[in-house]
């Protein structure tokens, strides 16, 4: 028996319904064409519920509801809006284990992570944006004795958000919390690989929001995502995913002249300087954990530290220790609290990772550990499990250049600071990076030199709400998390006021 | 592609299983195209769209044209920068069961296109011609 019972089994803290409609105007609404698709759990590969297969007609219904709700929500006081966010957070906290079980079943990640990371972070995110909203002020500037420029924050109106499948609830909340705080109404399109947990979530918290302020429409990208992204009735589109869809979304946004924010992934370097091994102490232990962070969330993280750069003089010893640490990662039933790595989110993801392991071997990279699918026995045999994998190779190999989005780290060596920086920046992307050193000067200079939006320094995979997250280069446009996120969901209104009774004298 | 470039070594191929899906999708959506994605989530997947839906330009290269029988051939594109890291590998468009994502047209069919890669042999590498 696992520590937590699966949904819909005796002793489970939560149950999924057999079918989920869309959430539009504060209630469940069946898809106009009456179609549904089957949703599977990656834990076993078996289907467990039906999800609305929506089309442009459903997006229009959601847009109608959002446009009806947006004006009043936008004029709701900051206090009242913040209180709604706090109420959502409280409701989630009171149901944390239910949400965690729901998320593990839909996504495949271990219950340990959904309990300790996904849900607490999501809850904190609502509280953070409630806080920053309360503290947000406009500005005024006295341009001269008679003239004042006032700057007000105004909502954008109705926004579209398309979210990924790697942290289905947390990534939704990253986008929802600032958009709601900013006074916008939303149409959210979840990923079709993980559409269920967010519907369970809205059933829990839906009554706390005025009808129409948040609408959730499920379906396929082509059938539901495209009508949303290309709609002339949205004031902004936000997307997390990959580069080709990112470009397509920009293309649609260009036609409507609306802003986009895009988070398109990376190939994050994790750099270990020799002085990390100056002592076999807590810090060295922390650095080894930092290396092993590539396995967090099965490697399905846009900032997965999937390129490890080790300095020559410690290469062999550090890698030997890192191998031991990696092999200690326990793979098993995602509902066991001791399980550290669960299932990949979908079959196609599993296949893609295996195809990269294949090309890595062909390119001459060496598999130090892992490198294959794991069969956990019982009904988990049908699930999508891959052993944590360490490759040794060089930075020009495709496994060093493409985000595999699996528990696969590609390791190479560097000689000195300049070599490390050069290899770190030899990538199309610039989302995350890690720097490990006991030398503050090295850490600072490397951190400033790396062309990435987030450089974890002597830590990794910390996702604090108050730290800005986003990409350089091909990793996207804009930021998520941090108070600055409100700027991505608000317009600036300037009132330029003259208090002079005198004419200018031009005419 | 110009005539003299078609004599170069093929850079991209397609499996029989993928051809079958592509024929079916062509019947639904009309002529199709591929653009190879990069980045996270469904990155590294070949995205399939109605031809012309995705705007290609100077930032892209065309790796080849997939012939799938009676229906229109399918152009295969990739961003120029990404190609710099991929140019030494031969690509094959295959298909697996899956949920898909992005706006790729096969997702509702319960399948997902996937790229299989292999290194070019030395002989093949010598016969490659520059991409457009």
Coordinates of N, CA, C and O in Angstrom, one line a residue, chain A residues 52-148:
Chain A
X52 N -13.7 18.1 -21.5 CA -14.3 18.8 -22.6 C -13.3 19.0 -23.7 O -12.2 19.5 -23.5
X53 N -13.8 18.7 -24.9 CA -13.0 18.9 -26.1 C -13.6 20.1 -26.8 O -14.5 20.0 -27.6
X54 N -13.1 21.3 -26.4 CA -13.8 22.5 -26.8 C -13.3 23.0 -28.2 O -12.3 22.6 -28.7
X55 N -14.1 24.0 -28.7 CA -13.9 24.6 -30.0 C -14.1 26.1 -29.9 O -14.3 26.6 -28.8
X56 N -14.0 26.7 -31.0 CA -14.0 28.2 -31.0 C -15.4 28.7 -30.4 O -15.4 29.7 -29.8
X57 N -16.4 27.9 -30.5 CA -17.7 28.3 -30.0 C -17.6 28.4 -28.4 O -18.2 29.3 -27.8
X58 N -16.9 27.5 -27.8 CA -16.8 27.5 -26.4 C -15.9 28.7 -25.9 O -16.1 29.3 -24.9
X59 N -14.8 29.0 -26.7 CA -14.0 30.1 -26.4 C -14.8 31.4 -26.5 O -14.7 32.3 -25.6
X60 N -15.7 31.5 -27.5 CA -16.6 32.7 -27.6 C -17.5 32.8 -26.3 O -17.7 33.9 -25.8
X61 N -18.0 31.7 -25.9 CA -18.8 31.8 -24.6 C -18.0 32.3 -23.5 O -18.5 33.1 -22.6
X62 N -16.8 31.8 -23.4 CA -15.9 32.2 -22.3 C -15.6 33.7 -22.4 O -15.5 34.4 -21.4
X63 N -15.4 34.1 -23.7 CA -15.1 35.6 -23.9 C -16.3 36.4 -23.5 O -16.1 37.5 -22.9
X64 N -17.5 35.9 -23.9 CA -18.7 36.7 -23.5 C -18.8 36.8 -22.0 O -19.0 37.9 -21.4
X65 N -18.5 35.7 -21.3 CA -18.6 35.8 -19.8 C -17.5 36.7 -19.2 O -17.8 37.5 -18.3
X66 N -16.3 36.6 -19.8 CA -15.2 37.4 -19.3 C -15.5 38.9 -19.5 O -15.2 39.7 -18.6
X67 N -16.0 39.2 -20.7 CA -16.2 40.7 -21.0 C -17.4 41.2 -20.1 O -17.4 42.4 -19.8
X68 N -18.3 40.3 -19.8 CA -19.4 40.8 -18.9 C -18.9 41.1 -17.5 O -19.3 42.0 -16.8
X69 N -17.9 40.3 -17.1 CA -17.4 40.4 -15.7 C -16.2 41.4 -15.5 O -16.0 41.9 -14.4
X70 N -15.5 41.7 -16.6 CA -14.2 42.4 -16.5 C -14.5 43.9 -15.9 O -13.7 44.3 -15.0
X71 N -15.5 44.6 -16.4 CA -15.6 46.0 -15.9 C -15.7 46.1 -14.4 O -15.0 46.9 -13.7
X72 N -16.6 45.3 -13.8 CA -16.9 45.4 -12.4 C -15.6 44.9 -11.6 O -15.3 45.5 -10.6
X73 N -15.0 43.8 -12.1 CA -13.8 43.3 -11.4 C -12.7 44.3 -11.4 O -12.0 44.5 -10.5
X74 N -12.6 45.0 -12.6 CA -11.5 46.0 -12.7 C -11.7 47.2 -11.8 O -10.8 47.9 -11.4
X75 N -13.0 47.4 -11.4 CA -13.3 48.5 -10.5 C -13.4 48.1 -9.1 O -13.6 49.0 -8.2
X76 N -13.3 46.8 -8.8 CA -13.4 46.3 -7.4 C -12.1 46.9 -6.7 O -11.0 46.9 -7.3
X77 N -12.3 47.3 -5.5 CA -11.1 47.9 -4.8 C -10.0 46.9 -4.7 O -10.2 45.7 -4.6
X78 N -8.8 47.4 -4.6 CA -7.6 46.6 -4.4 C -7.8 45.7 -3.1 O -7.4 44.6 -3.1
X79 N -8.4 46.3 -2.1 CA -8.6 45.6 -0.9 C -9.5 44.3 -1.1 O -9.1 43.2 -0.7
X80 N -10.6 44.6 -1.8 CA -11.5 43.5 -2.0 C -10.9 42.4 -3.0 O -11.1 41.2 -2.8
X81 N -10.2 42.9 -4.0 CA -9.5 41.9 -4.9 C -8.5 41.1 -4.1 O -8.4 39.9 -4.3
X82 N -7.7 41.8 -3.3 CA -6.7 41.1 -2.5 C -7.3 40.1 -1.6 O -6.8 39.0 -1.4
X83 N -8.4 40.5 -1.0 CA -9.1 39.5 -0.1 C -9.6 38.3 -0.8 O -9.6 37.2 -0.2
X84 N -10.0 38.4 -2.0 CA -10.4 37.2 -2.8 C -9.2 36.3 -3.0 O -9.3 35.1 -2.8
X85 N -8.1 36.9 -3.3 CA -6.9 36.1 -3.5 C -6.5 35.4 -2.2 O -6.1 34.2 -2.2
X86 N -6.6 36.1 -1.1 CA -6.3 35.5 0.2 C -7.3 34.4 0.5 O -6.9 33.3 1.1
X87 N -8.6 34.6 0.2 CA -9.6 33.5 0.4 C -9.3 32.3 -0.4 O -9.4 31.1 0.1
X88 N -8.8 32.5 -1.6 CA -8.5 31.3 -2.5 C -7.3 30.6 -1.8 O -7.3 29.3 -1.7
X89 N -6.3 31.3 -1.4 CA -5.1 30.7 -0.7 C -5.6 29.9 0.5 O -5.1 28.8 0.7
X90 N -6.4 30.5 1.3 CA -6.9 29.8 2.5 C -7.6 28.5 2.2 O -7.4 27.5 2.8
X91 N -8.5 28.6 1.2 CA -9.2 27.4 0.8 C -8.3 26.3 0.3 O -8.4 25.1 0.6
X92 N -7.3 26.7 -0.5 CA -6.3 25.8 -1.0 C -5.5 25.1 0.2 O -5.2 23.9 0.2
X93 N -5.1 26.0 1.1 CA -4.3 25.5 2.3 C -5.2 24.5 3.1 O -4.6 23.5 3.5
X94 N -6.5 24.7 3.2 CA -7.3 23.8 3.9 C -7.5 22.5 3.2 O -7.9 21.5 3.8
X95 N -7.2 22.5 1.9 CA -7.4 21.3 1.1 C -6.1 20.9 0.4 O -6.1 20.3 -0.6
X96 N -5.0 21.2 1.1 CA -3.7 21.0 0.4 C -3.5 19.5 0.0 O -3.0 19.2 -1.1
X97 N -3.8 18.6 0.9 CA -3.5 17.2 0.6 C -4.4 16.7 -0.6 O -4.0 15.9 -1.4
X98 N -5.6 17.2 -0.6 CA -6.5 16.8 -1.8 C -6.0 17.3 -3.1 O -5.9 16.6 -4.1
X99 N -5.5 18.5 -3.1 CA -5.0 19.1 -4.3 C -3.7 18.4 -4.7 O -3.5 18.1 -5.9
X100 N -2.9 18.0 -3.7 CA -1.7 17.3 -4.0 C -1.9 16.0 -4.6 O -1.3 15.6 -5.6
X101 N -2.9 15.3 -4.1 CA -3.2 13.9 -4.6 C -3.8 14.1 -6.1 O -3.4 13.3 -7.0
X102 N -4.6 15.1 -6.2 CA -5.2 15.3 -7.6 C -4.1 15.6 -8.6 O -4.1 15.1 -9.7
X103 N -3.1 16.4 -8.2 CA -2.0 16.8 -9.1 C -1.1 15.6 -9.4 O -0.7 15.4 -10.5
X104 N -0.8 14.8 -8.4 CA 0.1 13.7 -8.6 C -0.6 12.7 -9.6 O 0.1 12.1 -10.5
X105 N -1.9 12.5 -9.5 CA -2.5 11.6 -10.3 C -2.6 12.1 -11.8 O -2.4 11.3 -12.7
X106 N -2.8 13.4 -12.0 CA -2.9 13.9 -13.3 C -1.6 14.1 -14.0 O -1.5 13.9 -15.2
X107 N -0.5 14.4 -13.2 CA 0.8 14.7 -13.8 C 1.8 13.6 -13.6 O 2.7 13.5 -14.4
X108 N 1.7 12.8 -12.6 CA 2.7 11.7 -12.4 C 3.8 12.1 -11.4 O 4.6 11.2 -11.1
X109 N 3.9 13.3 -11.0 CA 5.0 13.7 -10.1 C 4.8 13.1 -8.7 O 3.6 12.9 -8.3
X110 N 5.8 12.9 -7.9 CA 5.7 12.3 -6.6 C 4.9 13.2 -5.6 O 5.0 14.4 -5.6
X111 N 4.1 12.5 -4.7 CA 3.3 13.2 -3.8 C 4.1 14.1 -2.8 O 3.7 15.2 -2.4
X112 N 5.4 13.7 -2.6 CA 6.3 14.5 -1.8 C 6.5 15.9 -2.3 O 6.5 16.9 -1.6
X113 N 6.5 16.0 -3.7 CA 6.7 17.3 -4.3 C 5.4 18.1 -4.3 O 5.4 19.3 -4.1
X114 N 4.3 17.5 -4.6 CA 3.1 18.2 -4.7 C 2.7 18.7 -3.3 O 2.2 19.8 -3.1
X115 N 3.0 17.9 -2.2 CA 2.7 18.3 -0.9 C 3.6 19.5 -0.4 O 3.2 20.4 0.3
X116 N 4.9 19.3 -0.7 CA 5.9 20.2 -0.2 C 6.3 21.4 -1.1 O 6.9 22.4 -0.6
X117 N 6.0 21.3 -2.3 CA 6.4 22.4 -3.3 C 5.2 22.9 -4.1 O 4.9 24.1 -3.9
X118 N 4.7 22.1 -4.9 CA 3.7 22.7 -5.9 C 2.6 23.4 -5.1 O 2.3 24.6 -5.5
X119 N 1.9 22.8 -4.2 CA 0.8 23.4 -3.5 C 1.2 24.6 -2.6 O 0.6 25.7 -2.7
X120 N 2.2 24.4 -1.7 CA 2.6 25.5 -0.9 C 3.0 26.7 -1.7 O 2.7 27.9 -1.4
X121 N 3.7 26.5 -2.8 CA 4.1 27.6 -3.7 C 2.9 28.3 -4.3 O 2.9 29.5 -4.4
X122 N 2.0 27.5 -4.8 CA 0.8 28.1 -5.4 C 0.0 28.9 -4.4 O -0.4 30.0 -4.7
X123 N -0.1 28.4 -3.2 CA -0.8 29.1 -2.1 C -0.1 30.4 -1.8 O -0.7 31.5 -1.8
X124 N 1.2 30.3 -1.7 CA 2.0 31.5 -1.4 C 1.9 32.6 -2.5 O 2.0 33.8 -2.2
X125 N 1.8 32.1 -3.7 CA 1.7 33.0 -4.8 C 0.5 33.9 -4.8 O 0.5 35.1 -5.0
X126 N -0.7 33.3 -4.4 CA -1.9 34.1 -4.2 C -1.7 35.1 -3.1 O -2.1 36.3 -3.2
X127 N -1.1 34.7 -2.0 CA -0.9 35.6 -0.9 C 0.1 36.7 -1.2 O -0.1 37.9 -0.9
X128 N 1.1 36.3 -2.0 CA 2.1 37.4 -2.4 C 1.5 38.4 -3.3 O 1.7 39.6 -3.0
X129 N 0.7 38.0 -4.2 CA 0.1 39.0 -5.1 C -1.1 39.8 -4.4 O -1.3 40.9 -4.8
X130 N -1.7 39.2 -3.4 CA -2.6 40.0 -2.6 C -1.8 41.1 -1.9 O -2.3 42.2 -1.8
X131 N -0.6 40.7 -1.4 CA 0.2 41.7 -0.7 C 0.7 42.8 -1.6 O 0.6 44.0 -1.3
X132 N 1.2 42.5 -2.7 CA 1.8 43.5 -3.6 C 0.7 44.4 -4.2 O 0.9 45.6 -4.4
X133 N -0.5 43.8 -4.4 CA -1.6 44.6 -4.9 C -2.0 45.7 -3.8 O -2.2 46.9 -4.2
X134 N -2.0 45.3 -2.6 CA -2.4 46.2 -1.5 C -1.4 47.4 -1.4 O -1.7 48.5 -1.1
X135 N -0.1 47.0 -1.7 CA 0.9 48.0 -1.6 C 1.2 48.8 -2.9 O 1.9 49.8 -2.9
X136 N 0.5 48.4 -3.9 CA 0.8 49.1 -5.2 C 0.2 50.5 -5.2 O -0.9 50.8 -4.7
X137 N 1.0 51.5 -5.7 CA 0.5 52.9 -5.8 C 0.8 53.4 -7.2 O 1.8 53.0 -7.8
X138 N 0.0 54.3 -7.6 CA 0.3 55.0 -8.8 C 1.4 56.1 -8.5 O 1.9 56.1 -7.4
X139 N 1.8 56.9 -9.5 CA 2.8 57.9 -9.2 C 2.2 59.2 -9.7 O 1.3 59.3 -10.5
X140 N 2.8 60.3 -9.2 CA 2.6 61.6 -9.7 C 3.9 62.3 -9.8 O 4.8 62.1 -9.1
X141 N 3.9 63.2 -10.8 CA 5.1 63.9 -11.0 C 4.8 65.4 -11.3 O 3.9 65.7 -12.1
X142 N 5.3 66.3 -10.5 CA 5.0 67.7 -10.7 C 6.0 68.2 -11.7 O 7.2 68.4 -11.5
X143 N 5.5 68.4 -13.0 CA 6.4 68.7 -14.1 C 6.8 70.1 -14.0 O 8.0 70.5 -14.4
X144 N 5.9 71.0 -13.6 CA 6.3 72.4 -13.3 C 5.2 72.9 -12.3 O 4.4 72.1 -11.9
X145 N 5.3 74.1 -12.0 CA 4.4 74.6 -10.9 C 2.9 74.5 -11.2 O 2.1 74.4 -10.4
X146 N 2.6 74.4 -12.6 CA 1.2 74.4 -13.0 C 0.8 73.0 -13.5 O -0.3 72.8 -13.9
X147 N 1.8 72.1 -13.7 CA 1.5 70.9 -14.5 C 1.9 69.7 -13.7 O 3.0 69.6 -13.2
X148 N 0.9 68.7 -13.6 CA 1.2 67.5 -12.9 C 0.8 66.3 -13.8 O -0.2 66.3 -14.5

